mmCIF file of C-alpha atoms and ligand atoms in Angstrom:
data_model
loop_
_atom_site.group_PDB
_atom_site.id
_atom_site.type_symbol
_atom_site.label_atom_id
_atom_site.label_comp_id
_atom_site.label_asym_id
_atom_site.label_seq_id
_atom_site.Cartn_x
_atom_site.Cartn_y
_atom_site.Cartn_z
ATOM 1 C CA MET L 197 15.282 17.551 -19.904
ATOM 2 C CA ALA L 198 14.696 14.480 -22.061
ATOM 3 C CA GLY L 199 12.045 13.010 -19.796
ATOM 4 C CA ALA L 200 11.965 11.039 -16.581
ATOM 5 C CA THR L 201 12.675 7.357 -16.187
ATOM 6 C CA LEU L 202 9.365 5.542 -15.810
ATOM 7 C CA ILE L 203 9.389 3.411 -12.708
ATOM 8 C CA ASP L 204 7.629 0.286 -13.918
ATOM 9 C CA GLY L 205 5.786 -1.005 -10.852
ATOM 10 C CA LYS L 206 4.096 -3.709 -12.864
ATOM 11 C CA ALA L 207 7.387 -5.248 -14.023
ATOM 12 C CA MET L 208 8.961 -4.883 -10.581
ATOM 13 C CA ALA L 209 5.951 -6.534 -8.953
ATOM 14 C CA ALA L 210 6.097 -9.381 -11.471
ATOM 15 C CA ARG L 211 9.769 -10.009 -10.586
ATOM 16 C CA LEU L 212 8.959 -9.959 -6.891
ATOM 17 C CA THR L 213 6.064 -12.348 -7.376
ATOM 18 C CA GLU L 214 8.378 -14.798 -9.163
ATOM 19 C CA THR L 215 10.765 -14.753 -6.188
ATOM 20 C CA ILE L 216 7.850 -15.253 -3.787
ATOM 21 C CA LYS L 217 6.639 -18.205 -5.876
ATOM 22 C CA THR L 218 10.041 -19.877 -5.630
ATOM 23 C CA LYS L 219 10.288 -19.301 -1.879
ATOM 24 C CA THR L 220 6.729 -20.556 -1.385
ATOM 25 C CA ALA L 221 7.563 -23.772 -3.209
ATOM 26 C CA ALA L 222 10.612 -24.246 -0.965
ATOM 27 C CA LEU L 223 8.538 -23.618 2.173
ATOM 28 C CA SER L 224 5.864 -26.049 0.996
ATOM 29 C CA GLU L 225 8.511 -28.774 1.021
ATOM 30 C CA HIS L 226 8.604 -28.242 4.783
ATOM 31 C CA GLY L 227 4.847 -28.734 4.921
ATOM 32 C CA ILE L 228 3.931 -25.046 5.203
ATOM 33 C CA THR L 229 1.778 -23.325 2.600
ATOM 34 C CA PRO L 230 1.298 -19.582 3.206
ATOM 35 C CA GLY L 231 -2.387 -18.875 3.811
ATOM 36 C CA LEU L 232 -3.993 -15.485 3.173
ATOM 37 C CA ALA L 233 -7.534 -14.698 4.275
ATOM 38 C CA VAL L 234 -9.211 -11.632 2.798
ATOM 39 C CA VAL L 235 -12.390 -10.350 4.399
ATOM 40 C CA ILE L 236 -14.626 -8.064 2.367
ATOM 41 C CA VAL L 237 -17.733 -6.449 3.810
ATOM 42 C CA GLY L 238 -20.403 -5.253 1.404
ATOM 43 C CA GLU L 239 -20.197 -4.677 -2.326
ATOM 44 C CA ASP L 240 -18.049 -1.602 -2.933
ATOM 45 C CA SER L 241 -17.004 -2.030 -6.564
ATOM 46 C CA ALA L 242 -13.433 -0.718 -6.196
ATOM 47 C CA SER L 243 -12.900 -3.027 -3.192
ATOM 48 C CA GLN L 244 -14.215 -5.996 -5.197
ATOM 49 C CA VAL L 245 -11.561 -5.315 -7.866
ATOM 50 C CA TYR L 246 -8.764 -4.999 -5.278
ATOM 51 C CA VAL L 247 -9.834 -8.209 -3.523
ATOM 52 C CA ARG L 248 -10.045 -10.116 -6.807
ATOM 53 C CA ASN L 249 -6.513 -8.996 -7.728
ATOM 54 C CA LYS L 250 -5.175 -9.996 -4.309
ATOM 55 C CA LYS L 251 -6.825 -13.424 -4.548
ATOM 56 C CA ARG L 252 -5.501 -13.977 -8.068
ATOM 57 C CA THR L 253 -1.961 -13.018 -7.099
ATOM 58 C CA ALA L 254 -2.064 -15.144 -3.924
ATOM 59 C CA GLU L 255 -3.087 -18.164 -5.985
ATOM 60 C CA ALA L 256 -0.375 -17.434 -8.556
ATOM 61 C CA CYS L 257 2.175 -17.412 -5.714
ATOM 62 C CA GLY L 258 1.022 -20.869 -4.615
ATOM 63 C CA PHE L 259 -0.687 -19.647 -1.435
ATOM 64 C CA LEU L 260 -3.809 -20.957 0.171
ATOM 65 C CA SER L 261 -6.157 -18.088 -0.662
ATOM 66 C CA VAL L 262 -9.408 -17.726 1.245
ATOM 67 C CA GLN L 263 -12.014 -15.041 0.723
ATOM 68 C CA HIS L 264 -14.802 -14.240 3.182
ATOM 69 C CA SER L 265 -17.538 -12.060 1.698
ATOM 70 C CA VAL L 266 -19.622 -10.671 4.511
ATOM 71 C CA ASP L 267 -23.028 -9.034 4.115
ATOM 72 C CA LYS L 268 -22.949 -5.214 4.281
ATOM 73 C CA ASP L 269 -25.445 -5.310 7.173
ATOM 74 C CA CYS L 270 -23.445 -7.734 9.313
ATOM 75 C CA SER L 271 -23.038 -6.837 12.979
ATOM 76 C CA GLN L 272 -19.790 -5.778 14.629
ATOM 77 C CA ASP L 273 -19.875 -8.986 16.716
ATOM 78 C CA GLU L 274 -20.257 -11.205 13.658
ATOM 79 C CA LEU L 275 -17.275 -9.585 11.983
ATOM 80 C CA LEU L 276 -15.128 -9.808 15.131
ATOM 81 C CA GLU L 277 -16.113 -13.467 15.538
ATOM 82 C CA LEU L 278 -14.952 -14.185 11.971
ATOM 83 C CA ILE L 279 -11.611 -12.512 12.677
ATOM 84 C CA ARG L 280 -11.274 -14.503 15.911
ATOM 85 C CA THR L 281 -11.812 -17.726 13.941
ATOM 86 C CA LEU L 282 -9.143 -16.712 11.416
ATOM 87 C CA ASN L 283 -6.756 -15.694 14.222
ATOM 88 C CA ASP L 284 -7.102 -19.245 15.588
ATOM 89 C CA ASP L 285 -6.741 -20.982 12.206
ATOM 90 C CA ALA L 286 -3.227 -22.443 11.921
ATOM 91 C CA ASP L 287 -3.518 -22.617 8.107
ATOM 92 C CA ILE L 288 -3.964 -18.837 7.868
ATOM 93 C CA HIS L 289 -0.796 -16.707 8.166
ATOM 94 C CA GLY L 290 -2.173 -13.396 6.948
ATOM 95 C CA ILE L 291 -5.542 -11.723 7.547
ATOM 96 C CA LEU L 292 -6.686 -8.574 5.866
ATOM 97 C CA VAL L 293 -9.970 -6.743 6.086
ATOM 98 C CA GLN L 294 -10.488 -4.729 2.926
ATOM 99 C CA LEU L 295 -11.183 -1.096 3.785
ATOM 100 C CA PRO L 296 -13.370 0.891 3.760
ATOM 101 C CA ILE L 297 -16.001 -1.027 5.712
ATOM 102 C CA PRO L 298 -19.587 0.235 6.202
ATOM 103 C CA ASP L 299 -20.038 3.125 8.643
ATOM 104 C CA HIS L 300 -21.934 1.166 11.302
ATOM 105 C CA LEU L 301 -18.765 -0.906 11.898
ATOM 106 C CA ASP L 302 -15.779 0.369 13.863
ATOM 107 C CA ALA L 303 -12.817 0.089 11.457
ATOM 108 C CA THR L 304 -10.274 0.672 14.237
ATOM 109 C CA LEU L 305 -11.748 -2.058 16.428
ATOM 110 C CA VAL L 306 -11.730 -4.409 13.447
ATOM 111 C CA THR L 307 -8.127 -3.761 12.368
ATOM 112 C CA GLN L 308 -6.933 -3.958 15.985
ATOM 113 C CA SER L 309 -8.640 -7.338 16.468
ATOM 114 C CA VAL L 310 -6.378 -9.010 13.908
ATOM 115 C CA LEU L 311 -3.570 -10.856 15.685
ATOM 116 C CA PRO L 312 -0.354 -8.780 15.246
ATOM 117 C CA ALA L 313 1.430 -11.920 14.014
ATOM 118 C CA LYS L 314 -1.106 -12.232 11.159
ATOM 119 C CA ASP L 315 -1.519 -8.496 10.492
ATOM 120 C CA VAL L 316 -0.005 -8.518 6.997
ATOM 121 C CA ASP L 317 -1.467 -5.068 6.280
ATOM 122 C CA GLY L 318 0.627 -3.653 9.139
ATOM 123 C CA PHE L 319 -2.286 -1.730 10.661
ATOM 124 C CA HIS L 320 -2.150 -3.143 14.209
ATOM 125 C CA TYR L 321 -0.821 -0.622 16.726
ATOM 126 C CA GLU L 322 1.791 -3.140 17.884
ATOM 127 C CA ASN L 323 3.202 -3.305 14.353
ATOM 128 C CA ILE L 324 2.904 0.458 13.834
ATOM 129 C CA GLY L 325 4.804 0.932 17.102
ATOM 130 C CA LYS L 326 7.621 -1.361 15.977
ATOM 131 C CA LEU L 327 7.865 0.416 12.627
ATOM 132 C CA THR L 328 7.956 3.817 14.316
ATOM 133 C CA ALA L 329 10.668 2.539 16.647
ATOM 134 C CA GLY L 330 12.700 1.483 13.611
ATOM 135 C CA ASN L 331 12.275 -2.270 14.203
ATOM 136 C CA LEU L 332 11.602 -3.062 10.570
ATOM 137 C CA ALA L 333 12.634 -6.694 10.841
ATOM 138 C CA GLY L 334 10.152 -7.418 13.629
ATOM 139 C CA THR L 335 7.040 -5.861 12.115
ATOM 140 C CA PHE L 336 4.847 -5.983 9.046
ATOM 141 C CA VAL L 337 5.412 -2.811 7.048
ATOM 142 C CA PRO L 338 2.154 -1.552 5.459
ATOM 143 C CA CYS L 339 2.124 -2.742 1.861
ATOM 144 C CA THR L 340 1.799 0.533 -0.061
ATOM 145 C CA PRO L 341 4.691 2.397 1.595
ATOM 146 C CA ALA L 342 6.765 -0.801 1.552
ATOM 147 C CA GLY L 343 6.315 -0.965 -2.230
ATOM 148 C CA CYS L 344 7.084 2.754 -2.626
ATOM 149 C CA MET L 345 10.268 2.276 -0.640
ATOM 150 C CA LEU L 346 11.509 -0.515 -2.923
ATOM 151 C CA MET L 347 10.956 1.727 -5.926
ATOM 152 C CA ILE L 348 12.800 4.608 -4.256
ATOM 153 C CA GLU L 349 15.682 2.280 -3.328
ATOM 154 C CA GLU L 350 15.909 1.058 -6.904
ATOM 155 C CA GLN L 351 16.459 4.651 -8.035
ATOM 156 C CA LEU L 352 18.575 6.026 -5.193
ATOM 157 C CA GLY L 353 20.041 3.104 -3.268
ATOM 158 C CA LEU L 354 19.522 2.015 0.331
ATOM 159 C CA ASP L 355 21.053 5.041 2.028
ATOM 160 C CA LEU L 356 19.183 8.301 1.499
ATOM 161 C CA SER L 357 21.534 10.398 3.665
ATOM 162 C CA GLY L 358 21.455 14.067 2.754
ATOM 163 C CA LEU L 359 18.293 13.780 0.666
ATOM 164 C CA ASP L 360 15.097 15.715 1.396
ATOM 165 C CA ALA L 361 11.909 13.677 1.236
ATOM 166 C CA VAL L 362 8.498 15.326 1.213
ATOM 167 C CA ILE L 363 5.326 13.267 1.685
ATOM 168 C CA ILE L 364 1.975 14.833 0.878
ATOM 169 C CA GLY L 365 -0.655 13.056 2.994
ATOM 170 C CA ARG L 366 -0.538 11.925 6.618
ATOM 171 C CA SER L 367 -2.764 8.838 6.623
ATOM 172 C CA ILE L 368 -2.020 5.891 8.855
ATOM 173 C CA ILE L 369 -2.002 3.639 5.762
ATOM 174 C CA VAL L 370 0.402 5.584 3.563
ATOM 175 C CA GLY L 371 1.808 8.933 4.721
ATOM 176 C CA LYS L 372 2.898 8.152 8.276
ATOM 177 C CA PRO L 373 4.474 4.724 7.655
ATOM 178 C CA MET L 374 6.165 6.168 4.544
ATOM 179 C CA ALA L 375 7.779 8.773 6.785
ATOM 180 C CA SER L 376 9.061 6.082 9.164
ATOM 181 C CA LEU L 377 10.621 4.149 6.284
ATOM 182 C CA LEU L 378 12.286 7.176 4.731
ATOM 183 C CA LEU L 379 13.599 8.217 8.128
ATOM 184 C CA ALA L 380 14.993 4.730 8.707
ATOM 185 C CA ALA L 381 16.877 5.145 5.404
ATOM 186 C CA ASN L 382 18.369 8.447 6.676
ATOM 187 C CA ALA L 383 16.330 10.856 4.543
ATOM 188 C CA THR L 384 15.302 14.207 6.006
ATOM 189 C CA VAL L 385 11.533 13.908 6.050
ATOM 190 C CA THR L 386 8.691 16.444 5.891
ATOM 191 C CA ILE L 387 5.044 15.361 6.071
ATOM 192 C CA CYS L 388 2.511 17.739 4.512
ATOM 193 C CA HIS L 389 -1.268 17.604 4.777
ATOM 194 C CA SER L 390 -4.435 19.579 4.169
ATOM 195 C CA ARG L 391 -3.393 22.296 6.671
ATOM 196 C CA THR L 392 0.136 22.798 5.320
ATOM 197 C CA LYS L 393 0.906 26.367 4.228
ATOM 198 C CA ASP L 394 2.372 26.961 0.795
ATOM 199 C CA LEU L 395 2.495 23.328 -0.202
ATOM 200 C CA PRO L 396 4.107 23.954 -3.638
ATOM 201 C CA GLN L 397 7.083 25.638 -1.997
ATOM 202 C CA VAL L 398 7.570 22.776 0.473
ATOM 203 C CA ALA L 399 7.232 20.221 -2.314
ATOM 204 C CA ARG L 400 9.915 22.004 -4.364
ATOM 205 C CA ARG L 401 12.488 21.107 -1.695
ATOM 206 C CA ALA L 402 12.003 17.401 -2.305
ATOM 207 C CA ASP L 403 14.613 15.120 -3.797
ATOM 208 C CA ILE L 404 11.998 12.434 -3.153
ATOM 209 C CA LEU L 405 8.351 13.483 -3.469
ATOM 210 C CA VAL L 406 5.599 11.076 -2.425
ATOM 211 C CA ALA L 407 2.041 12.174 -3.223
ATOM 212 C CA ALA L 408 -0.677 10.322 -1.290
ATOM 213 C CA VAL L 409 -3.650 12.616 -1.209
ATOM 214 C CA GLY L 410 -6.449 11.346 -3.433
ATOM 215 C CA ARG L 411 -6.840 14.538 -5.526
ATOM 216 C CA PRO L 412 -6.421 14.062 -9.251
ATOM 217 C CA ASN L 413 -3.458 15.920 -10.811
ATOM 218 C CA MET L 414 -2.976 18.165 -7.761
ATOM 219 C CA VAL L 415 0.840 18.204 -7.892
ATOM 220 C CA LYS L 416 1.827 20.401 -10.830
ATOM 221 C CA GLY L 417 5.062 20.284 -12.760
ATOM 222 C CA ASP L 418 6.370 23.466 -11.146
ATOM 223 C CA TRP L 419 5.997 21.900 -7.662
ATOM 224 C CA ILE L 420 8.742 19.442 -8.546
ATOM 225 C CA LYS L 421 12.454 19.952 -8.043
ATOM 226 C CA PRO L 422 14.345 19.167 -11.252
ATOM 227 C CA GLY L 423 15.822 15.689 -10.928
ATOM 228 C CA ALA L 424 13.487 14.534 -8.140
ATOM 229 C CA VAL L 425 12.171 10.992 -7.765
ATOM 230 C CA VAL L 426 8.370 11.240 -7.763
ATOM 231 C CA ILE L 427 6.163 8.502 -6.330
ATOM 232 C CA ASP L 428 2.497 8.952 -7.141
ATOM 233 C CA VAL L 429 0.357 6.901 -4.754
ATOM 234 C CA GLY L 430 -2.976 8.495 -5.672
ATOM 235 C CA ILE L 431 -5.596 6.482 -7.495
ATOM 236 C CA ASN L 432 -8.399 8.699 -8.736
ATOM 237 C CA ARG L 433 -11.122 7.828 -11.205
ATOM 238 C CA ILE L 434 -11.978 10.809 -13.395
ATOM 239 C CA ASP L 435 -14.562 11.333 -16.110
ATOM 240 C CA ILE L 436 -13.293 11.974 -19.619
ATOM 241 C CA THR L 437 -14.818 12.300 -23.063
ATOM 242 C CA VAL L 438 -13.395 10.256 -25.937
ATOM 243 C CA ASP L 439 -14.842 10.987 -29.412
ATOM 244 C CA GLY L 440 -17.872 12.548 -27.773
ATOM 245 C CA GLU L 441 -18.405 9.499 -25.553
ATOM 246 C CA ALA L 442 -18.354 9.725 -21.743
ATOM 247 C CA LYS L 443 -15.732 7.426 -20.225
ATOM 248 C CA SER L 444 -13.619 7.259 -17.098
ATOM 249 C CA LYS L 445 -9.946 6.670 -16.445
ATOM 250 C CA LEU L 446 -7.556 6.325 -13.536
ATOM 251 C CA THR L 447 -5.187 9.147 -12.757
ATOM 252 C CA GLY L 448 -2.723 9.900 -9.998
ATOM 253 C CA ASP L 449 -2.243 12.886 -7.694
ATOM 254 C CA VAL L 450 0.557 14.209 -9.918
ATOM 255 C CA GLN L 451 0.069 16.052 -13.205
ATOM 256 C CA PHE L 452 2.042 13.393 -15.022
ATOM 257 C CA ASP L 453 2.479 15.079 -18.414
ATOM 258 C CA GLU L 454 4.132 18.081 -16.733
ATOM 259 C CA ALA L 455 6.090 16.158 -14.094
ATOM 260 C CA VAL L 456 7.623 13.739 -16.583
ATOM 261 C CA HIS L 457 9.704 16.580 -18.074
ATOM 262 C CA ILE L 458 11.100 17.709 -14.715
ATOM 263 C CA ALA L 459 11.536 14.637 -12.503
ATOM 264 C CA ALA L 460 14.416 12.194 -12.882
ATOM 265 C CA ALA L 461 12.094 9.259 -12.296
ATOM 266 C CA ILE L 462 8.343 8.916 -11.797
ATOM 267 C CA THR L 463 5.756 6.207 -11.213
ATOM 268 C CA PRO L 464 2.867 6.058 -13.683
ATOM 269 C CA VAL L 465 -0.785 5.610 -12.642
ATOM 270 C CA PRO L 466 -1.882 2.953 -13.273
ATOM 271 C CA GLY L 467 1.085 0.571 -13.343
ATOM 272 C CA GLY L 468 3.215 2.126 -10.592
ATOM 273 C CA VAL L 469 2.470 1.860 -6.893
ATOM 274 C CA GLY L 470 -0.702 -0.262 -7.263
ATOM 275 C CA PRO L 471 0.894 -3.533 -8.438
ATOM 276 C CA MET L 472 3.715 -3.131 -5.914
ATOM 277 C CA THR L 473 1.185 -2.865 -3.076
ATOM 278 C CA ILE L 474 -0.230 -6.275 -3.940
ATOM 279 C CA ALA L 475 3.240 -7.821 -4.313
ATOM 280 C CA MET L 476 4.198 -6.517 -0.854
ATOM 281 C CA LEU L 477 1.065 -8.082 0.619
ATOM 282 C CA MET L 478 2.278 -11.407 -0.754
ATOM 283 C CA ALA L 479 5.772 -10.767 0.630
ATOM 284 C CA ASN L 480 4.325 -10.057 4.088
ATOM 285 C CA THR L 481 2.183 -13.203 4.004
ATOM 286 C CA LEU L 482 5.155 -15.344 2.976
ATOM 287 C CA ARG L 483 7.187 -13.770 5.765
ATOM 288 C CA SER L 484 4.470 -14.564 8.288
ATOM 289 C CA ALA L 485 4.443 -18.197 7.166
ATOM 290 C CA GLU L 486 8.263 -18.353 7.320
ATOM 291 C CA ARG L 487 8.138 -17.039 10.874
ATOM 292 C CA THR L 488 5.951 -19.974 11.942
ATOM 293 C CA GLN L 489 8.636 -22.316 10.598
ATOM 294 C CA GLU L 490 11.375 -20.387 12.422
ATOM 295 C CA SER L 491 9.446 -20.684 15.694
ATOM 296 C CA VAL L 492 9.193 -24.523 15.653
HETATM 297 P P1 NAD K 1805 -6.571 9.573 3.106
HETATM 298 O O1 NAD K 1805 -7.814 10.235 2.609
HETATM 299 O O2 NAD K 1805 -6.615 8.740 4.319
HETATM 300 O O3 NAD K 1805 -5.456 10.693 3.335
HETATM 301 C C1 NAD K 1805 -5.292 11.764 2.456
HETATM 302 C C2 NAD K 1805 -4.300 12.722 3.020
HETATM 303 O O4 NAD K 1805 -4.156 13.799 2.113
HETATM 304 C C3 NAD K 1805 -4.690 13.324 4.369
HETATM 305 O O5 NAD K 1805 -3.637 13.178 5.263
HETATM 306 C C4 NAD K 1805 -4.956 14.792 4.083
HETATM 307 O O6 NAD K 1805 -4.490 15.630 5.112
HETATM 308 C C5 NAD K 1805 -4.135 15.018 2.838
HETATM 309 N N1 NAD K 1805 -4.755 16.055 2.007
HETATM 310 C C6 NAD K 1805 -6.032 16.162 1.607
HETATM 311 N N2 NAD K 1805 -6.197 17.280 0.867
HETATM 312 C C7 NAD K 1805 -5.008 17.883 0.809
HETATM 313 C C8 NAD K 1805 -4.533 19.067 0.213
HETATM 314 N N3 NAD K 1805 -5.337 19.861 -0.487
HETATM 315 N N4 NAD K 1805 -3.239 19.384 0.357
HETATM 316 C C9 NAD K 1805 -2.412 18.590 1.061
HETATM 317 N N5 NAD K 1805 -2.800 17.446 1.644
HETATM 318 C C10 NAD K 1805 -4.079 17.111 1.525
HETATM 319 O O7 NAD K 1805 -6.000 8.773 1.854
HETATM 320 P P2 NAD K 1805 -4.961 7.539 1.751
HETATM 321 O O8 NAD K 1805 -5.633 6.305 2.190
HETATM 322 O O9 NAD K 1805 -3.653 7.907 2.334
HETATM 323 O O10 NAD K 1805 -4.835 7.479 0.164
HETATM 324 C C11 NAD K 1805 -4.349 8.561 -0.595
HETATM 325 C C12 NAD K 1805 -4.460 8.233 -2.059
HETATM 326 O O11 NAD K 1805 -3.670 7.093 -2.320
HETATM 327 C C13 NAD K 1805 -5.868 7.876 -2.543
HETATM 328 O O12 NAD K 1805 -6.002 8.306 -3.872
HETATM 329 C C14 NAD K 1805 -5.873 6.372 -2.498
HETATM 330 O O13 NAD K 1805 -6.792 5.808 -3.421
HETATM 331 C C15 NAD K 1805 -4.461 6.074 -2.899
HETATM 332 N N6 NAD K 1805 -3.951 4.787 -2.422
HETATM 333 C C16 NAD K 1805 -3.345 4.024 -3.330
HETATM 334 C C17 NAD K 1805 -2.817 2.810 -2.953
HETATM 335 C C18 NAD K 1805 -2.122 1.982 -3.980
HETATM 336 O O14 NAD K 1805 -1.941 0.804 -3.794
HETATM 337 N N7 NAD K 1805 -1.663 2.575 -5.081
HETATM 338 C C19 NAD K 1805 -2.931 2.371 -1.645
HETATM 339 C C20 NAD K 1805 -3.515 3.207 -0.706
HETATM 340 C C21 NAD K 1805 -4.033 4.437 -1.117
#
């Protein structure tokens, strides 16, 4: 095989962001500027990078972009009070609390305290319930699987009838919502996880393989069905040596150099799912702001 099509998440995200910019400008003419509030607790370096990228993209879209940096030792009550204030703020249409948060805080309590109407991450149980019920129009789809789905649709179209999809990973952020989306598009879906027996054999059934594990290069070339569409969600920082010098680089969950010769299409890491996740956050925030206009 000549080599897979590279699914360019960066370019796709840039196109999406342009559309969001245009729609934001149109909405602003009606006096509504989408507002996104990002709450970060503590100083986790990866989280700082993610939050900076989200803020930069929100500003580029023409949003009101607000960042709340909270001390790592803040109390549960202080954090909940901040979320309450943002829930009540009419200028804010989307609230996200960057995860992970320090262990002394209850992440579930925090994500469930965000008003469902402003839950642009799609983590509130009300929104998860709607997604699971197939009410995609009435919910906020979590950003990472939403981005993956757009990339899959670009390769295979909107109707995935007759296709086998295998997701590796069952997290509430990626694996489970991904399954709901693929099911809604008529794929036959299998979710694998750390207790799945003979994972390579299950993976080999997949016309669409989504890897969301967090283990560098776990999915080998011979796990992939020839002609499959492979979506690599994993972001893993690994140590490498370049000219005798210790460095680090980002890598996915899929052994890319093997998979690229077998798959029909594959997302690179970096430059695949990551940029699409941020673009979908912007799309959800715009949608939230548009809903406030529809309700007046
Ligand atoms: P998680 O730790 O919550 O879930 C990992 C899942 O992998 C679990 O369901 C677990 O059962 C499964 N798993 C672990 N070991 C396994 C094994 N040996 N075989 C099969 N399954 C196994 O992680 P998550 O939040 O879903 O994230 C997964 C990866 O995706 C991470 O690398 C994360 O950094 C990345 N991620 C990327 C984006 C993005 O925007 N690109 C967004 C979210 C997460």
